[in-house]
Tab-separated table of C-alpha atoms and ligand atoms in Angstrom:
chain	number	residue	atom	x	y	z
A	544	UNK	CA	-66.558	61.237	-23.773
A	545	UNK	CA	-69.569	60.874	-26.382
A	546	UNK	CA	-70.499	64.194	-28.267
A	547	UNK	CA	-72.413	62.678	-30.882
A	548	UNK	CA	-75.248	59.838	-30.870
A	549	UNK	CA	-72.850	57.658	-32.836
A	550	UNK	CA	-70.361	56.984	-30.236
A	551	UNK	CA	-72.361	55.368	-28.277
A	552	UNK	CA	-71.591	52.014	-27.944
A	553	UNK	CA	-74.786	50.508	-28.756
A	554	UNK	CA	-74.442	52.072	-32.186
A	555	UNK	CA	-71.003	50.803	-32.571
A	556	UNK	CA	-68.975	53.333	-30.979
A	557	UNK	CA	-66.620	52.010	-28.003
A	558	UNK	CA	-67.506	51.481	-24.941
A	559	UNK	CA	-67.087	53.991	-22.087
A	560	UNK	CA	-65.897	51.041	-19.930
A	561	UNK	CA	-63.338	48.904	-20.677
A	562	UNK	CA	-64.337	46.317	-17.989
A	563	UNK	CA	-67.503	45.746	-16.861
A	564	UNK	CA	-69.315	47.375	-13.639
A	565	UNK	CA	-71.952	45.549	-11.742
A	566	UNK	CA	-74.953	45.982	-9.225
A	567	UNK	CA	-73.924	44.236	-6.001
A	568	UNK	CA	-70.168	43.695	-7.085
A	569	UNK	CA	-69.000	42.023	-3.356
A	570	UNK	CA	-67.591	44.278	-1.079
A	571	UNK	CA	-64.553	42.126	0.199
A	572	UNK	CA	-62.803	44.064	3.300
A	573	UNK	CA	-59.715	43.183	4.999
A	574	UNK	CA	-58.040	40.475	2.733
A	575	UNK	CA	-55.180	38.946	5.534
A	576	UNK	CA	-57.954	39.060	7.922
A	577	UNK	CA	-60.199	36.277	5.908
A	578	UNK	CA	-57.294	34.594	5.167
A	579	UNK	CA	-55.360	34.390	8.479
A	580	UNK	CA	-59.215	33.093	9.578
A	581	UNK	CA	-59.088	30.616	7.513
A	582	UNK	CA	-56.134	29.746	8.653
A	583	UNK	CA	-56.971	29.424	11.922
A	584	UNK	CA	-60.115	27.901	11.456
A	585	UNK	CA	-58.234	25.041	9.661
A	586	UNK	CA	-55.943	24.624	12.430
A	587	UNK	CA	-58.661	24.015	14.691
A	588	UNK	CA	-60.409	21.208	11.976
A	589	UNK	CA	-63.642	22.993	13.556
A	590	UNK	CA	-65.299	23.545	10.437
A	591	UNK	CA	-69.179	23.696	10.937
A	592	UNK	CA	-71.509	22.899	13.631
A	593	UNK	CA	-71.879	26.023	15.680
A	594	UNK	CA	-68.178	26.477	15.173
A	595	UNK	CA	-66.240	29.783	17.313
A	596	UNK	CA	-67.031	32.091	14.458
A	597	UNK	CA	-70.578	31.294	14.310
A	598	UNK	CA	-70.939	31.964	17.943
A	599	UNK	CA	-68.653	34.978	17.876
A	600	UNK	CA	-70.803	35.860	14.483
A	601	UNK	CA	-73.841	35.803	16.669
A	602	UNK	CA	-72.650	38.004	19.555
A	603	UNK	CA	-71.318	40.827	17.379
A	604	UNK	CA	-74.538	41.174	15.582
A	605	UNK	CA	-77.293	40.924	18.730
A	606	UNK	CA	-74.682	43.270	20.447
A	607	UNK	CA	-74.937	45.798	17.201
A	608	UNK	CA	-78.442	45.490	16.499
A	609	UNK	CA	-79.162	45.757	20.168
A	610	UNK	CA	-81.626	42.368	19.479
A	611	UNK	CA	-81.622	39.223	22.170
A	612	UNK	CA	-81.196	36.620	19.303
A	613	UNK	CA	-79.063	36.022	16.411
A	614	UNK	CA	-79.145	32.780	14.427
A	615	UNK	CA	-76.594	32.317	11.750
A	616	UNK	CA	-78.096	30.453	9.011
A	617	UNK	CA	-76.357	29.297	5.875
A	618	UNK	CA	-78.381	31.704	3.540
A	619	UNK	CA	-81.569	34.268	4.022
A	620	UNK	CA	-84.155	32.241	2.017
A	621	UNK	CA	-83.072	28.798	3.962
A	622	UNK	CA	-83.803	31.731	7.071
A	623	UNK	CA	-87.053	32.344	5.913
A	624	UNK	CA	-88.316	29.131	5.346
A	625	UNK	CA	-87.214	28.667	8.982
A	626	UNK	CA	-88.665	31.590	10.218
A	627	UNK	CA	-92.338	30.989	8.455
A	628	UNK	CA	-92.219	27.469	9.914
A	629	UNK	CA	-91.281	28.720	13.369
A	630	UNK	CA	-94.010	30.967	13.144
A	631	UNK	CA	-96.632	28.410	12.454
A	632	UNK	CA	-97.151	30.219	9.292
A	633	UNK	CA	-99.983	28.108	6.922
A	634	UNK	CA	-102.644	29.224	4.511
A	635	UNK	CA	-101.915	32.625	2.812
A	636	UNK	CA	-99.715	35.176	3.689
A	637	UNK	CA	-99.283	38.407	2.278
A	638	UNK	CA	-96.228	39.650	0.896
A	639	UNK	CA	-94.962	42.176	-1.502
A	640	UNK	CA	-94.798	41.399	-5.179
A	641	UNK	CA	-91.869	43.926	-5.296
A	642	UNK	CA	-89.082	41.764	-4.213
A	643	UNK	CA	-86.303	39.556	-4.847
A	644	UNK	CA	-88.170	35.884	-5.603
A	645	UNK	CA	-87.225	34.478	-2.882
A	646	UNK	CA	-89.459	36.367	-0.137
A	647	UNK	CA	-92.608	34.239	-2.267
A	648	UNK	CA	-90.754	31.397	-3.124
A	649	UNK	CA	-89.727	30.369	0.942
A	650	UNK	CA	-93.051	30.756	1.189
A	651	UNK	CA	-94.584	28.862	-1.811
A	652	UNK	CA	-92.210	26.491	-1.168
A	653	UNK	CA	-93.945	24.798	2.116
A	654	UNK	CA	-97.143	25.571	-0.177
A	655	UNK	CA	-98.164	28.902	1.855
A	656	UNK	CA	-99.625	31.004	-0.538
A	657	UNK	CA	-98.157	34.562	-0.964
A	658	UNK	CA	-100.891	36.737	-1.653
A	659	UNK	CA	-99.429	39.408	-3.059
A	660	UNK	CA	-100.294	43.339	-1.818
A	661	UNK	CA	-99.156	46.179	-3.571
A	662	UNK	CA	-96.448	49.072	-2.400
A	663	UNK	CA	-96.248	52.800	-1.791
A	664	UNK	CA	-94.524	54.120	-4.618
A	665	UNK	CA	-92.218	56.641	-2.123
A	666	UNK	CA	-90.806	54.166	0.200
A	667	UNK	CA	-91.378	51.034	-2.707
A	668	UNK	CA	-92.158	49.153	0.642
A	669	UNK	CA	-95.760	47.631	1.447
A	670	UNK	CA	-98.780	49.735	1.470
A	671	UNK	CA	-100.274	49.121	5.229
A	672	UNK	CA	-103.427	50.910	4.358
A	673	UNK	CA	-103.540	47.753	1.141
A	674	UNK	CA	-103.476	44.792	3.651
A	675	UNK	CA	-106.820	44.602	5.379
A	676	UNK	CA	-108.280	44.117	2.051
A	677	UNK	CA	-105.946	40.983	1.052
A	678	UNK	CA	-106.443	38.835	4.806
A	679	UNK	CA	-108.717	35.989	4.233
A	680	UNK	CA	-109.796	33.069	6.840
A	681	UNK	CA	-106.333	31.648	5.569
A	682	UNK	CA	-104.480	34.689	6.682
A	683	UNK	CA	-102.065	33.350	8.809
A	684	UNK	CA	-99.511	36.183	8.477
A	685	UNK	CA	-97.575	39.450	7.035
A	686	UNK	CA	-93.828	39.263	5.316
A	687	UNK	CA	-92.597	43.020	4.651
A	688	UNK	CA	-89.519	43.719	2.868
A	689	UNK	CA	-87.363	46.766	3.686
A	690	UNK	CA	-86.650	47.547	0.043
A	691	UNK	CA	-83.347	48.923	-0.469
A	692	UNK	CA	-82.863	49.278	2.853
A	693	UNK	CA	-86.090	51.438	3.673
A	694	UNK	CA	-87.939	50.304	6.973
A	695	UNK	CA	-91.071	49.106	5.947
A	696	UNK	CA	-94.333	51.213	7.580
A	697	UNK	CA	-93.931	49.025	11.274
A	698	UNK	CA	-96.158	50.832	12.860
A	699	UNK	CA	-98.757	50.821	10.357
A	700	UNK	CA	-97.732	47.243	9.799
A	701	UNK	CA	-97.553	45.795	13.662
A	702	UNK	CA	-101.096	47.575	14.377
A	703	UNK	CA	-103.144	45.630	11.325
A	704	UNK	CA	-100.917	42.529	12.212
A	705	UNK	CA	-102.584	42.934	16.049
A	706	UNK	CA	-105.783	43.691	15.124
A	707	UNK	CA	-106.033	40.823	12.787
A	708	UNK	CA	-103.966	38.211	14.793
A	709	UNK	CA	-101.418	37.829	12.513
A	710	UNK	CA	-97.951	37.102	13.037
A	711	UNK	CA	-95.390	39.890	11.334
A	712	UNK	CA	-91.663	38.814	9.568
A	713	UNK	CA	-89.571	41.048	7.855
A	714	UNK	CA	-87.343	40.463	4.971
A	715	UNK	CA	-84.568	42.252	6.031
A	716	UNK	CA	-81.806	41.245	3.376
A	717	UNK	CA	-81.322	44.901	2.656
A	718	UNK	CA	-81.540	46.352	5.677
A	719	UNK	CA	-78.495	45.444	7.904
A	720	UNK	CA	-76.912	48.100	9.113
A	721	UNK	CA	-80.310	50.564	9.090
A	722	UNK	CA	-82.563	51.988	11.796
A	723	UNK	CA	-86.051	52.805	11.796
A	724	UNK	CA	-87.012	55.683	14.306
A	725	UNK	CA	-83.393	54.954	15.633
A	726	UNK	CA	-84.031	51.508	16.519
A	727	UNK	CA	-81.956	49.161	14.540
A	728	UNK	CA	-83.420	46.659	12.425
A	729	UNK	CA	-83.873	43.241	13.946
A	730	UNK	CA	-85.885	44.682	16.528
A	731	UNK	CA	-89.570	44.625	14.482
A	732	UNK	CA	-92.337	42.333	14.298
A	733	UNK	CA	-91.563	38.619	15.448
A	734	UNK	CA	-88.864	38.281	13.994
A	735	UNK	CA	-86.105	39.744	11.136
A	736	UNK	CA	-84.204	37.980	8.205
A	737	UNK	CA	-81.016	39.654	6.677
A	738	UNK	CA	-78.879	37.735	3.927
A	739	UNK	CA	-74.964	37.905	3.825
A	740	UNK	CA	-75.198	36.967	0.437
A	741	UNK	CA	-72.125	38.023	-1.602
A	742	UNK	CA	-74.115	40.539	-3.259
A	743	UNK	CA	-74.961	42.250	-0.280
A	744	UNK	CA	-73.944	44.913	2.378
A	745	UNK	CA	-72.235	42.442	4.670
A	746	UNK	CA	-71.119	39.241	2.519
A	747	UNK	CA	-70.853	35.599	4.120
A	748	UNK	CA	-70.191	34.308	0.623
A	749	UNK	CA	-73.578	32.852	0.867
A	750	UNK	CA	-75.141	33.343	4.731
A	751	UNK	CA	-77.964	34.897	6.728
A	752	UNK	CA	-79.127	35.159	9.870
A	753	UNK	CA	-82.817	35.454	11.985
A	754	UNK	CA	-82.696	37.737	14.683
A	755	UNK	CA	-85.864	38.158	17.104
A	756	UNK	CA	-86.474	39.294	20.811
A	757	UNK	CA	-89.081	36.121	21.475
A	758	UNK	CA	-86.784	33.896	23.296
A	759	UNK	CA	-88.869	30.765	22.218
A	760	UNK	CA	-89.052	31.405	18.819
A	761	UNK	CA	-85.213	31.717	19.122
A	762	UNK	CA	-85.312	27.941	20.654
A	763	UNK	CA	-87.195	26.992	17.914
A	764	UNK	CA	-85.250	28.218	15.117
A	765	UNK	CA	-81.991	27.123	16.591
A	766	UNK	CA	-83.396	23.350	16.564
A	767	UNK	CA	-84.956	23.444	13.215
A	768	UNK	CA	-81.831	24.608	11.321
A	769	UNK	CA	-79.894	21.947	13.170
A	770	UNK	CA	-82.362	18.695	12.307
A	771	UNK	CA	-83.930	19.298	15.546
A	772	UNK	CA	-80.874	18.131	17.591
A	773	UNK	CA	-81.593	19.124	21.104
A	774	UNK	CA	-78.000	17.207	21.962
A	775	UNK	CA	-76.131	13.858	21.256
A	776	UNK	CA	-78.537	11.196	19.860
A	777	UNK	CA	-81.688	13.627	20.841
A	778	UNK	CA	-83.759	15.251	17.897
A	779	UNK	CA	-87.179	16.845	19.467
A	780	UNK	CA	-87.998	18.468	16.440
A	781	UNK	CA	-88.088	18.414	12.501
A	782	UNK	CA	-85.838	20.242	11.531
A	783	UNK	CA	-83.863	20.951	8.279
A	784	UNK	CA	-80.161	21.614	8.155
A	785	UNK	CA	-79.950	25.573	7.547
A	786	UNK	CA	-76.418	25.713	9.568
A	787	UNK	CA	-74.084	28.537	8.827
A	788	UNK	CA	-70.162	27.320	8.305
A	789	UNK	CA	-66.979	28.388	9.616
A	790	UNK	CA	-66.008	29.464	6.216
A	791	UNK	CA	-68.834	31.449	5.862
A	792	UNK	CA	-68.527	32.940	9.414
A	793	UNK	CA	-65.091	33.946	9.033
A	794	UNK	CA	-65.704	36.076	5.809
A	795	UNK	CA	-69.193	37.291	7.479
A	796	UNK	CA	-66.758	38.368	10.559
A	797	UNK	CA	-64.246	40.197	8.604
A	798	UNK	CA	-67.008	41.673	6.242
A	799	UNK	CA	-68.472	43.570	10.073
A	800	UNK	CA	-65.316	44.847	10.725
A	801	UNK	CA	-65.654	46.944	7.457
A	802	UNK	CA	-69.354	47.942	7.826
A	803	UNK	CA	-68.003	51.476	8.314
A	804	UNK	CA	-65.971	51.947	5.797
A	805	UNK	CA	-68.203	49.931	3.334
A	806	UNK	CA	-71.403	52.614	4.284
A	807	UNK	CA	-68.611	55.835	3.584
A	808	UNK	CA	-67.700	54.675	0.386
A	809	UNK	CA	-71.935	53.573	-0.087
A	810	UNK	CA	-72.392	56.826	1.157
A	811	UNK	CA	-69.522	58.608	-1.171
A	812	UNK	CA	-70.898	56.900	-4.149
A	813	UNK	CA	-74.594	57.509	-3.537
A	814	UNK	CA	-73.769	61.754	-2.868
A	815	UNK	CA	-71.917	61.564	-5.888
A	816	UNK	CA	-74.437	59.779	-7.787
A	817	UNK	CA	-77.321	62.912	-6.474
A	818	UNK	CA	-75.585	65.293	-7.410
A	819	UNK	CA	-74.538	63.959	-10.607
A	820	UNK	CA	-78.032	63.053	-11.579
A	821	UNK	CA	-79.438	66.495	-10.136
A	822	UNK	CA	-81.911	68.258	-12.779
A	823	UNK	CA	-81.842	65.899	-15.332
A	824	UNK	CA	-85.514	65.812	-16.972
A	825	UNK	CA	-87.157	62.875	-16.018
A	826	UNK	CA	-85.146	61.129	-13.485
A	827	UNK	CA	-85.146	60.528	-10.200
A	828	UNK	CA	-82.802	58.884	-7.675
A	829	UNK	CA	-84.478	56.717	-5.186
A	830	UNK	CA	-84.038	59.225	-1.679
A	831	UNK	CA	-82.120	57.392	1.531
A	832	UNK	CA	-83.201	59.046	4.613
A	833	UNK	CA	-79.715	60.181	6.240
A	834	UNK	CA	-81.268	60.998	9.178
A	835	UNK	CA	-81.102	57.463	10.220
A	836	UNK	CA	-78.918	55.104	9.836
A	837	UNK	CA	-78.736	53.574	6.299
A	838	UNK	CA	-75.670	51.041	4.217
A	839	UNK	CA	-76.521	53.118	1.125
A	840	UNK	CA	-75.975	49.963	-0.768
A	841	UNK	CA	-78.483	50.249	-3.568
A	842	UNK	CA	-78.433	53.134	-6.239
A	843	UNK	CA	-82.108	53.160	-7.415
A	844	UNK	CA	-83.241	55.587	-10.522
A	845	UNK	CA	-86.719	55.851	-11.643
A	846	UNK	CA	-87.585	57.072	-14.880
A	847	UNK	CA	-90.283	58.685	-16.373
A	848	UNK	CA	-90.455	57.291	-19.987
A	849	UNK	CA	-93.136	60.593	-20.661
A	850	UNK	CA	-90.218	62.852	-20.199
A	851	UNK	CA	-86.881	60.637	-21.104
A	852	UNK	CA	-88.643	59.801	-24.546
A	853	UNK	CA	-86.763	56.558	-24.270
A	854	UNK	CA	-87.242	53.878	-22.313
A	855	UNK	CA	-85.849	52.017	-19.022
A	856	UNK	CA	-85.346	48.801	-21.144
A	857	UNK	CA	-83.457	51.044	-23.661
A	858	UNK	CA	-81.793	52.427	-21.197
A	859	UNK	CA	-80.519	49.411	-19.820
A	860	UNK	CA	-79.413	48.224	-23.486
A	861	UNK	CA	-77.868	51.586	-24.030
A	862	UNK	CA	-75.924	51.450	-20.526
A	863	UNK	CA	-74.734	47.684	-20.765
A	864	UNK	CA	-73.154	48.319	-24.057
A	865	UNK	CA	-71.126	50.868	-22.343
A	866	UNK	CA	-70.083	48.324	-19.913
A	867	UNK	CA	-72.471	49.929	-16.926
A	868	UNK	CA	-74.532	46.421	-16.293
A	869	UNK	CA	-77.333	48.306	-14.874
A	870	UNK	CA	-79.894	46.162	-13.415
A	871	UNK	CA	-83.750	46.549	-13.656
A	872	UNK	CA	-84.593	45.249	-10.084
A	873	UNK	CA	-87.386	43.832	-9.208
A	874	UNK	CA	-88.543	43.059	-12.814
A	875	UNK	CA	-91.177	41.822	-13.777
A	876	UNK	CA	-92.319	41.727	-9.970
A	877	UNK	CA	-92.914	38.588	-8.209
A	878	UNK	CA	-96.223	38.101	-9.367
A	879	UNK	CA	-95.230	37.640	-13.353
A	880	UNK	CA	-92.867	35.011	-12.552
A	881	UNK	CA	-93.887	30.779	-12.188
A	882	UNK	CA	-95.741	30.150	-10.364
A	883	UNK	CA	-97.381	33.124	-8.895
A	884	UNK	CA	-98.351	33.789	-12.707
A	885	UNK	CA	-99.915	30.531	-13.490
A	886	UNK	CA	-101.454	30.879	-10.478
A	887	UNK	CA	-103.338	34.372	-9.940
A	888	UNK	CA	-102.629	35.661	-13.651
A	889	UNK	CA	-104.763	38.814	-12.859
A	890	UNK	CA	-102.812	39.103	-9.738
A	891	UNK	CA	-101.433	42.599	-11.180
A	892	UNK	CA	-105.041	44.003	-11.403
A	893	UNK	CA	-104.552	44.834	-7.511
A	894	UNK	CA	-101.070	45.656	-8.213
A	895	UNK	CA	-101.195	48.970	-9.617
A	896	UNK	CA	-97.893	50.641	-7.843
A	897	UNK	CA	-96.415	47.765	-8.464
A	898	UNK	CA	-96.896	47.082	-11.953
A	899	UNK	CA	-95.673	51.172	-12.586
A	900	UNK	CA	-92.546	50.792	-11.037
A	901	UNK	CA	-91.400	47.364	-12.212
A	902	UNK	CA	-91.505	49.425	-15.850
A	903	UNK	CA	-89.797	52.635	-14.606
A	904	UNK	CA	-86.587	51.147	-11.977
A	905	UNK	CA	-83.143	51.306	-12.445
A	906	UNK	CA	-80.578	50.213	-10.117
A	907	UNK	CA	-76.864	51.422	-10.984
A	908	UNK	CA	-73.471	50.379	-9.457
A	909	UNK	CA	-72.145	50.928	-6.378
A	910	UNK	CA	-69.742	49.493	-3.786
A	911	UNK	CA	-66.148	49.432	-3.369
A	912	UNK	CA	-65.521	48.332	-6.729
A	913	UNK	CA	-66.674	51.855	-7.769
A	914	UNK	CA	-65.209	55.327	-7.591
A	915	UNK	CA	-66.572	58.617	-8.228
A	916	UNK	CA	-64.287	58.913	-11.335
A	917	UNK	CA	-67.055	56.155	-12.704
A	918	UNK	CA	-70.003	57.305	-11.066
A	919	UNK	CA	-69.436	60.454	-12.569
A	920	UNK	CA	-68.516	58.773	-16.304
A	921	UNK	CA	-71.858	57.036	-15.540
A	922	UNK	CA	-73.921	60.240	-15.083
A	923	UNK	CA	-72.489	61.973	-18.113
A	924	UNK	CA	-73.553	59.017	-20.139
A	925	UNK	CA	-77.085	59.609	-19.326
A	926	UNK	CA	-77.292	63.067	-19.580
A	927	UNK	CA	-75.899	63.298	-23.110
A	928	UNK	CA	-78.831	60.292	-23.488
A	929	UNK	CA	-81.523	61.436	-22.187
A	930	UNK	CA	-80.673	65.099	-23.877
A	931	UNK	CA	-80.940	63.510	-26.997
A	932	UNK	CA	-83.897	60.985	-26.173
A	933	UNK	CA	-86.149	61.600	-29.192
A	934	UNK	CA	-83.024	60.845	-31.621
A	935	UNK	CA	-81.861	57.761	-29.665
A	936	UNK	CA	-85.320	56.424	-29.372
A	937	UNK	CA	-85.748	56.560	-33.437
A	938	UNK	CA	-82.249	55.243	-34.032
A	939	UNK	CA	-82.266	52.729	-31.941
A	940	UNK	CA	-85.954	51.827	-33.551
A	941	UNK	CA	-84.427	52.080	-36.993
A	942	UNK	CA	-81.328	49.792	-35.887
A	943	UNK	CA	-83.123	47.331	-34.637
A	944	UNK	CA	-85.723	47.042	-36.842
A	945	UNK	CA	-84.057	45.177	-39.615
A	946	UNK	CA	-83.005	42.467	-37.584
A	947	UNK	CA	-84.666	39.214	-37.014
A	948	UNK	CA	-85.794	40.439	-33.388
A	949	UNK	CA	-87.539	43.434	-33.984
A	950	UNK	CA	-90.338	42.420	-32.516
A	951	UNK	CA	-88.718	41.859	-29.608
A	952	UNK	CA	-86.456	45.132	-29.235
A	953	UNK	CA	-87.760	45.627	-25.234
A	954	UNK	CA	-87.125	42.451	-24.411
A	955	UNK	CA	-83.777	40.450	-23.547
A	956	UNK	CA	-82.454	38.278	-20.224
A	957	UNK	CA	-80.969	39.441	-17.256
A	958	UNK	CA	-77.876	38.492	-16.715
A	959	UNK	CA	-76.254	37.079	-13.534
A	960	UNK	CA	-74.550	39.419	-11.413
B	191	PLP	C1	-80.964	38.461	-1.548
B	191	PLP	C2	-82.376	38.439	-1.087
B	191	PLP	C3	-82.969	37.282	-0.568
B	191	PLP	C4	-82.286	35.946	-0.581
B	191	PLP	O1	-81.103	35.921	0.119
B	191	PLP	P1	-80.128	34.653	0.009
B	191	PLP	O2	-79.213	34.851	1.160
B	191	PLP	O3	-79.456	34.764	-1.323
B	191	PLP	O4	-80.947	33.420	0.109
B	191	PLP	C5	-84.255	37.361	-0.077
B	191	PLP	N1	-84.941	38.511	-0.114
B	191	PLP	C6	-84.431	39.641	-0.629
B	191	PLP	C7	-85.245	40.892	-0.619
B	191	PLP	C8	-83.130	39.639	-1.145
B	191	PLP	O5	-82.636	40.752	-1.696
């Protein structure tokens, strides 16, 4: 463990880590499982095409959610794209600018303009009270995100939505698994999105799903991700081909089995990290309500660079030369990234909330690939860090500033999970 500045790894000193621990590491469950379906599903040469576990896929989650419809789709931002059309979504649309690209980019994509609204900075989920002043004679629409899991404000959210006559998504890709009011997820607005992405609660590989109680929208959706096949030889629709495979399926199927074991360890790793973290100046970890039900998937830290002395980006330099590959989600927010920038490029005038937290978030690993032995490792390496913030602020100033990027020092990519 470090006792002195100079063992930290970003001055040279080794790394806490010998391997590397990421954000969103996949949670892989029952090994024979996936592979005795894969067996199976090769034996059967059934191998897309509303295949057994697509169907059975399907079931489970309507059955768990307690929703009419599932629709397996062969990722979440293929589902949205579906979901917006479906919806007769046009014009503008607002959306948070606090969220994974994708939620503008499905939209952007069939040239519906995002308009981006900012967030309450508790729940990091839409402001409600910020929408009325963003609809337009464009406004076809509302996308909310549940950020980390956190049900968006659906009340708030469904009554401006009514009064205005527009039509209410949800990006759900973080939120399988939770409950709002103890009503699962799936059940709000027109319709819900959730990605089995590999980085996610429940993994697919690559997969999502739309789940909605409107049984024609459900029709709709089915034919669109299927080229509008209504049977042999007969399309009625366009359509696109957003099908989920067997492949997929199979791993999405044997990832549900674990959902309760993957939330204890979630759970484990996120008590550990609060009490770890507890009463260190100037941090705060992001709260999940365990009142409902919640996959504890994403460790979120916000800092408070007045009282840390150094920085989240120095943090994050500081943390991924100890091997912790921290990630600064959802920097630099939607809105700062093409083409939303060339775009509106005072978009972040209305984005006040927004623009605060993209400086101050942290997200740390979790999962299954994690144990408390780590999380606590972790912990200790910020303390000693941010107890010595003034000194690692000026030395990592002074180390840098020789070199040819000085300038620069804040700045560096992300890298891929
Ligand atoms: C992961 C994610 C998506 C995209 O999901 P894919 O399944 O990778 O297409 C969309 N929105 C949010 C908020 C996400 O986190």
């Amino acid at each position: 463990m470090k006792d002195q500045i100079d063992e930290l790894a970003v001055f040279g000193g080794t790394p806490a880590f010998q391997e590397k621990l990421y954000v969103g590491r996949p949670n892989i469950g029952n090994r024979e499982q996936i592979l005795q379906r894969i067996a199976d599903m090769l034996d059967r040469r059934w191998l897309s095409n509303n295949g057994l576990y697509v169907q059975d896929l399907e079931k489970r989650i309507a059955k768990l959610l307690d929703v009419k419809h599932c629709i397996a789709i062969c990722n979440a931002t293929v589902a949205l794209e579906i979901t917006s059309r479906a919806l007769d979504l046009t014009g503008e649309v607002i959306v948070p600018s606090f969220t994974f690209i994708a939620t503008a980019h499905a939209l952007q994509w069939q040239e519906i303009t995002p308009v981006f609204c900012d967030i309450d900075p508790v729940t990091h989920c839409l402001n409600p009270w910020r929408i009325e002043s963003m609809i337009t004679p464009r406004t076809t629409g509302i996308v909310g995100v549940h950020l980390w899991g956190h049900p968006c404000n659906t009340e708030a959210l469904t009554e401006v939505a009514s009064k205005h006559n527009l039509k209410l998504m949800f990006d759900a890709s973080h939120a399988f698994g939770c409950s709002h009011n103890g009503t699962m997820i799936g059940n709000f607005g027109d319709a819900e999105v959730f990605s089995f992405h590999a980085t996610k609660f429940i993994n697919a590989f690559e997969g999502g799903a739309v789940v909605t109680n409107n049984d024609d929208l459900a029709t709709k959706i089915r034919l669109m991700k299927n080229f509008g096949f209504a049977g042999y030889d007969n399309v009625t629709y366009i359509g696109v081909n957003g099908k989920m495979n067997e492949a997929c399926a199979a791993m999405a199927l044997t990832s549900l089995e674990s959902l309760d074991e993957f939330t204890q360890i979630n759970y484990r790793n996120y008590k550990c990290y609060q009490s770890e973290l507890a009463g260190i100046p100037g941090l705060k970890l992001y709260a999940h309500d365990e009142a409902e039900k919640r996959n504890y998937q994403y460790i979120v830290v916000e800092m408070e660079e007045s009282v840390t002395q150094v920085s989240r980006d120095q943090i994050v330099k500081i943390l991924h030369a100890e091997n912790v590959m921290a990630r600064r989600y959802f920097y630099p927010g939607c809105h700062r990234m093409e083409p939303y920038r060339s775009y509106f490029p005072h978009a972040g005038l209305l984005l006040p909330e927004t623009e605060r937290l993209t400086e101050r978030v942290l997200v740390l690993p979790t999962g299954t690939a994690i144990d408390e032995s780590d999380i606590r490792l972790i912990c200790k390496i910020l303390r000693f860090v941010l107890a010595h913030g003034i000194s690692i602020r000026k030395q990592l100033q002074s180390a840098l500033k020789p070199a040819h990027f000085a300038e620069n020092q804040g700045e560096f990519q992300c890298t891929k999970h």
